[in-house]
Amino acid sequence: MTGRTAPPRVLTIAGSDSGGGAGIQADLKTMLALGTHGMSVLTAITAQNSVGVHGVWDLPTEAVVAQFRAVVDDIGVDAVKTGMLSSPALVETVADLLRPLSEAGVPIVVDPVAVSKHGDALLAPEAVETVRTRLIPLATVVTPNLDEAAALTGQKYTEEADLRPAAEAVHALGPAWVLVKGGHLPGDAVDLLYDGRAEHRFRAPRLDNRHTHGTGCTLASAIAAGLAAGSDPVAAVAAAKTYVTEALARGFALGTGIGPVDHGWPLRP
């Protein structure tokens, strides 16, 4: 007896969040909720909860390579999402692994994670240049917020009018599409998707809910799930924005700090 056809396969390459709200844990929950099969390459272990990041331990590059080869060489992938890559060595290793996939047309979503929701640094300053020159040029979609766009480009972006200039500056680094996230701005939550020619704006009302941990990881993973299922980048981002907006609306308290968004809302009655 043969099993049914496997769902689209999505690989996340990222760090863990022991509190379960962000990182690998958020990625896999999102991928499951959106009907895909999530797989993982762990790059770092964090001691993390609702109030902050209390420790970070990078995995050896050989462990990252072994995980990647085990998954890709046997199971294969329909899309990849990258998250926390805290050191130049990890970024270089992952870029080398992803280049053949990029050349083969596998969609790659790069979330250039710089800081946690609590303000803790997750990307070493010396790794920013490596992300800029080695990883971002491989991206089908790169998803910086305005602060991350500033770190990547050396410019300052502080208002909604800066979304387009930020997108243009990041696009010049070589990705196919840039999604600049404006969720930290006042007013509606507006994100801008740009491919070097046209822009698409995605607007949602700002929600009165402080439990927003894992938003960036969740959005990038949702985009990767959409691309793996065959959606074009505009449709994948639109669907991901809808999914994340509802997950934010349902965010819940855990611990004494910032709780997570509800990744599993599509699965609930």
CSV table of C-alpha atoms in Angstrom, one decimal, residues 54-261:
chain,number,residue,atom,x,y,z
A,54,HIS,CA,19.3,34.6,27.8
A,55,GLY,CA,22.0,32.8,25.8
A,56,VAL,CA,23.0,31.9,22.2
A,57,TRP,CA,25.1,29.0,21.1
A,58,ASP,CA,26.0,28.6,17.4
A,59,LEU,CA,26.2,25.1,16.0
A,60,PRO,CA,29.4,24.1,14.2
A,61,THR,CA,29.3,24.7,10.4
A,62,GLU,CA,29.8,20.9,9.8
A,63,ALA,CA,26.6,20.2,11.7
A,64,VAL,CA,24.7,22.7,9.5
A,65,VAL,CA,26.1,21.1,6.4
A,66,ALA,CA,25.3,17.6,7.6
A,67,GLN,CA,21.7,18.5,8.4
A,68,PHE,CA,21.3,20.2,5.0
A,69,ARG,CA,22.7,17.4,3.0
A,70,ALA,CA,20.6,14.8,4.9
A,71,VAL,CA,17.4,16.6,4.0
A,72,VAL,CA,18.1,17.9,0.5
A,73,ASP,CA,19.9,14.9,-0.9
A,74,ASP,CA,17.2,12.4,0.2
A,75,ILE,CA,13.9,14.3,0.6
A,76,GLY,CA,14.4,17.4,-1.6
A,77,VAL,CA,12.9,20.8,-1.2
A,78,ASP,CA,10.3,23.0,-2.9
A,79,ALA,CA,11.3,26.2,-1.1
A,80,VAL,CA,13.7,27.4,1.6
A,81,LYS,CA,13.5,30.0,4.3
A,82,THR,CA,16.5,31.3,6.2
A,83,GLY,CA,16.4,33.0,9.6
A,84,MET,CA,18.9,33.4,12.3
A,85,LEU,CA,22.5,33.1,11.0
A,86,SER,CA,24.5,34.9,13.6
A,87,SER,CA,28.1,34.6,12.4
A,88,PRO,CA,29.9,35.2,9.1
A,89,ALA,CA,31.0,31.6,9.0
A,90,LEU,CA,27.3,30.4,9.2
A,91,VAL,CA,26.2,32.9,6.6
A,92,GLU,CA,29.0,31.8,4.2
A,93,THR,CA,28.2,28.1,4.8
A,94,VAL,CA,24.5,28.5,4.2
A,95,ALA,CA,25.1,30.7,1.1
A,96,ASP,CA,27.4,28.0,-0.4
A,97,LEU,CA,24.7,25.4,0.3
A,98,LEU,CA,21.9,27.4,-1.2
A,99,ARG,CA,23.6,28.6,-4.4
A,100,PRO,CA,23.0,25.4,-6.4
A,101,LEU,CA,19.3,25.4,-5.3
A,102,SER,CA,18.9,29.1,-6.3
A,103,GLU,CA,20.5,28.3,-9.7
A,104,ALA,CA,18.0,25.4,-10.1
A,105,GLY,CA,15.1,27.7,-9.5
A,106,VAL,CA,14.1,26.7,-6.0
A,107,PRO,CA,12.5,29.7,-4.2
A,108,ILE,CA,14.5,31.1,-1.3
A,109,VAL,CA,13.1,33.5,1.3
A,110,VAL,CA,15.7,35.3,3.3
A,111,ASP,CA,14.7,36.8,6.6
A,112,PRO,CA,17.7,38.9,7.6
A,113,VAL,CA,17.2,38.6,11.4
A,114,ALA,CA,19.1,41.2,13.3
A,115,VAL,CA,17.4,41.6,16.6
A,116,SER,CA,14.7,39.7,18.6
A,117,LYS,CA,11.3,41.1,19.5
A,118,HIS,CA,12.9,42.0,22.9
A,119,GLY,CA,15.7,44.0,21.3
A,120,ASP,CA,18.4,41.3,21.8
A,121,ALA,CA,21.1,41.2,19.0
A,122,LEU,CA,20.9,38.0,16.9
A,123,LEU,CA,23.3,39.0,14.1
A,124,ALA,CA,26.9,39.9,14.8
A,125,PRO,CA,27.9,43.2,13.3
A,126,GLU,CA,30.7,41.6,11.3
A,127,ALA,CA,28.1,39.2,9.7
A,128,VAL,CA,26.1,42.0,8.1
A,129,GLU,CA,28.4,42.4,5.2
A,130,THR,CA,28.4,38.7,4.5
A,131,VAL,CA,24.6,38.7,4.5
A,132,ARG,CA,24.6,41.7,2.2
A,133,THR,CA,27.0,40.2,-0.4
A,134,ARG,CA,26.7,36.4,-0.1
A,135,LEU,CA,23.1,35.6,1.0
A,136,ILE,CA,20.7,38.3,-0.2
A,137,PRO,CA,21.7,38.0,-3.9
A,138,LEU,CA,20.4,34.4,-3.8
A,139,ALA,CA,16.9,35.4,-2.5
A,140,THR,CA,13.7,35.1,-4.3
A,141,VAL,CA,12.2,37.3,-1.6
A,142,VAL,CA,14.1,39.1,1.2
A,143,THR,CA,12.0,40.4,4.1
A,144,PRO,CA,13.8,43.2,6.1
A,145,ASN,CA,11.9,45.5,8.4
A,146,LEU,CA,13.0,49.2,8.2
A,147,ASP,CA,15.7,48.8,10.8
A,148,GLU,CA,17.2,45.8,9.0
A,149,ALA,CA,17.0,47.6,5.7
A,150,ALA,CA,18.9,50.4,7.3
A,151,ALA,CA,21.6,48.0,8.6
A,152,LEU,CA,21.9,46.5,5.2
A,153,THR,CA,22.1,49.7,3.2
A,154,GLY,CA,23.7,52.2,5.6
A,155,GLN,CA,20.7,54.6,5.2
A,156,LYS,CA,18.1,55.7,7.7
A,157,TYR,CA,14.4,54.9,7.3
A,158,THR,CA,11.8,56.2,9.8
A,159,GLU,CA,8.4,56.6,8.0
A,160,GLU,CA,6.1,55.1,5.5
A,161,ALA,CA,7.5,57.4,2.8
A,162,ASP,CA,10.8,55.5,3.3
A,163,LEU,CA,9.4,52.1,2.3
A,164,ARG,CA,10.0,52.6,-1.4
A,165,PRO,CA,13.6,54.0,-1.1
A,166,ALA,CA,14.4,51.2,1.4
A,167,ALA,CA,13.1,48.6,-1.1
A,168,GLU,CA,15.1,50.1,-3.9
A,169,ALA,CA,18.3,50.2,-1.9
A,170,VAL,CA,17.9,46.6,-0.8
A,171,HIS,CA,16.9,45.4,-4.3
A,172,ALA,CA,20.2,46.8,-5.6
A,173,LEU,CA,21.9,44.1,-3.5
A,174,GLY,CA,20.6,41.5,-5.9
A,175,PRO,CA,17.4,39.7,-4.7
A,176,ALA,CA,14.5,39.2,-7.1
A,177,TRP,CA,12.0,40.7,-4.8
A,178,VAL,CA,12.2,42.8,-1.6
A,179,LEU,CA,9.4,43.0,1.0
A,180,VAL,CA,10.1,45.9,3.3
A,181,LYS,CA,8.0,45.6,6.5
A,182,GLY,CA,6.6,48.7,8.1
A,183,GLY,CA,5.0,47.0,11.1
A,184,HIS,CA,7.0,49.2,13.5
A,185,LEU,CA,5.6,52.4,12.1
A,186,PRO,CA,2.6,54.2,13.6
A,187,GLY,CA,-0.8,53.8,11.9
A,188,ASP,CA,-1.7,50.8,9.7
A,189,ALA,CA,0.8,48.0,9.3
A,190,VAL,CA,2.0,48.6,5.7
A,191,ASP,CA,4.5,46.4,3.9
A,192,LEU,CA,5.9,47.1,0.4
A,193,LEU,CA,6.9,44.4,-2.1
A,194,TYR,CA,9.2,45.5,-4.9
A,195,ASP,CA,10.9,43.7,-7.9
A,196,GLY,CA,12.8,46.6,-9.4
A,197,ARG,CA,9.9,47.8,-11.5
A,198,ALA,CA,6.5,47.6,-9.8
A,199,GLU,CA,5.5,48.0,-6.1
A,200,HIS,CA,2.7,46.3,-4.3
A,201,ARG,CA,1.5,47.6,-0.9
A,202,PHE,CA,-0.1,45.3,1.7
A,203,ARG,CA,-2.0,47.2,4.4
A,204,ALA,CA,-3.7,45.8,7.5
A,205,PRO,CA,-5.1,47.6,10.5
A,206,ARG,CA,-2.8,47.9,13.5
A,207,LEU,CA,-4.0,45.5,16.2
A,208,ASP,CA,-4.2,46.3,19.9
A,209,ASN,CA,-2.3,43.3,21.0
A,210,ARG,CA,1.2,43.3,22.6
A,211,HIS,CA,1.7,39.5,22.0
A,212,THR,CA,3.6,39.7,18.7
A,213,HIS,CA,6.6,37.4,19.3
A,214,GLY,CA,7.7,35.6,16.2
A,215,THR,CA,6.0,37.8,13.6
A,216,GLY,CA,8.9,38.1,11.3
A,217,CYS,CA,9.8,34.4,11.3
A,218,THR,CA,6.1,33.6,10.8
A,219,LEU,CA,5.7,35.9,7.8
A,220,ALA,CA,8.8,34.7,6.0
A,221,SER,CA,7.8,31.1,6.6
A,222,ALA,CA,4.3,31.7,5.3
A,223,ILE,CA,5.7,33.3,2.1
A,224,ALA,CA,8.0,30.2,1.6
A,225,ALA,CA,5.0,27.9,2.1
A,226,GLY,CA,3.1,29.8,-0.6
A,227,LEU,CA,6.0,29.7,-3.0
A,228,ALA,CA,6.5,26.0,-2.4
A,229,ALA,CA,2.8,25.5,-3.3
A,230,GLY,CA,3.3,27.2,-6.6
A,231,SER,CA,2.1,30.8,-5.9
A,232,ASP,CA,3.9,33.7,-7.5
A,233,PRO,CA,5.6,36.1,-5.1
A,234,VAL,CA,2.8,38.7,-5.1
A,235,ALA,CA,0.2,36.0,-4.3
A,236,ALA,CA,2.4,34.4,-1.7
A,237,VAL,CA,3.0,37.6,0.1
A,238,ALA,CA,-0.7,38.6,0.1
A,239,ALA,CA,-1.7,35.2,1.5
A,240,ALA,CA,1.1,35.4,4.1
A,241,LYS,CA,0.0,38.9,5.2
A,242,THR,CA,-3.5,37.6,5.7
A,243,TYR,CA,-2.3,34.6,7.7
A,244,VAL,CA,0.0,36.7,9.9
A,245,THR,CA,-2.6,39.4,10.5
A,246,GLU,CA,-5.0,36.8,11.9
A,247,ALA,CA,-2.2,35.2,13.9
A,248,LEU,CA,-1.4,38.6,15.4
A,249,ALA,CA,-5.1,39.2,16.2
A,250,ARG,CA,-5.1,35.9,18.2
A,251,GLY,CA,-1.7,36.3,19.9
A,252,PHE,CA,-1.8,35.2,23.5
A,253,ALA,CA,0.0,35.7,26.8
A,254,LEU,CA,2.7,33.3,27.8
A,255,GLY,CA,5.0,34.0,30.7
A,256,THR,CA,5.4,37.5,32.0
A,257,GLY,CA,6.6,39.3,28.8
A,258,ILE,CA,5.6,39.3,25.1
A,259,GLY,CA,3.6,36.3,24.1
A,260,PRO,CA,3.6,34.7,20.6
A,261,VAL,CA,1.2,35.0,17.7
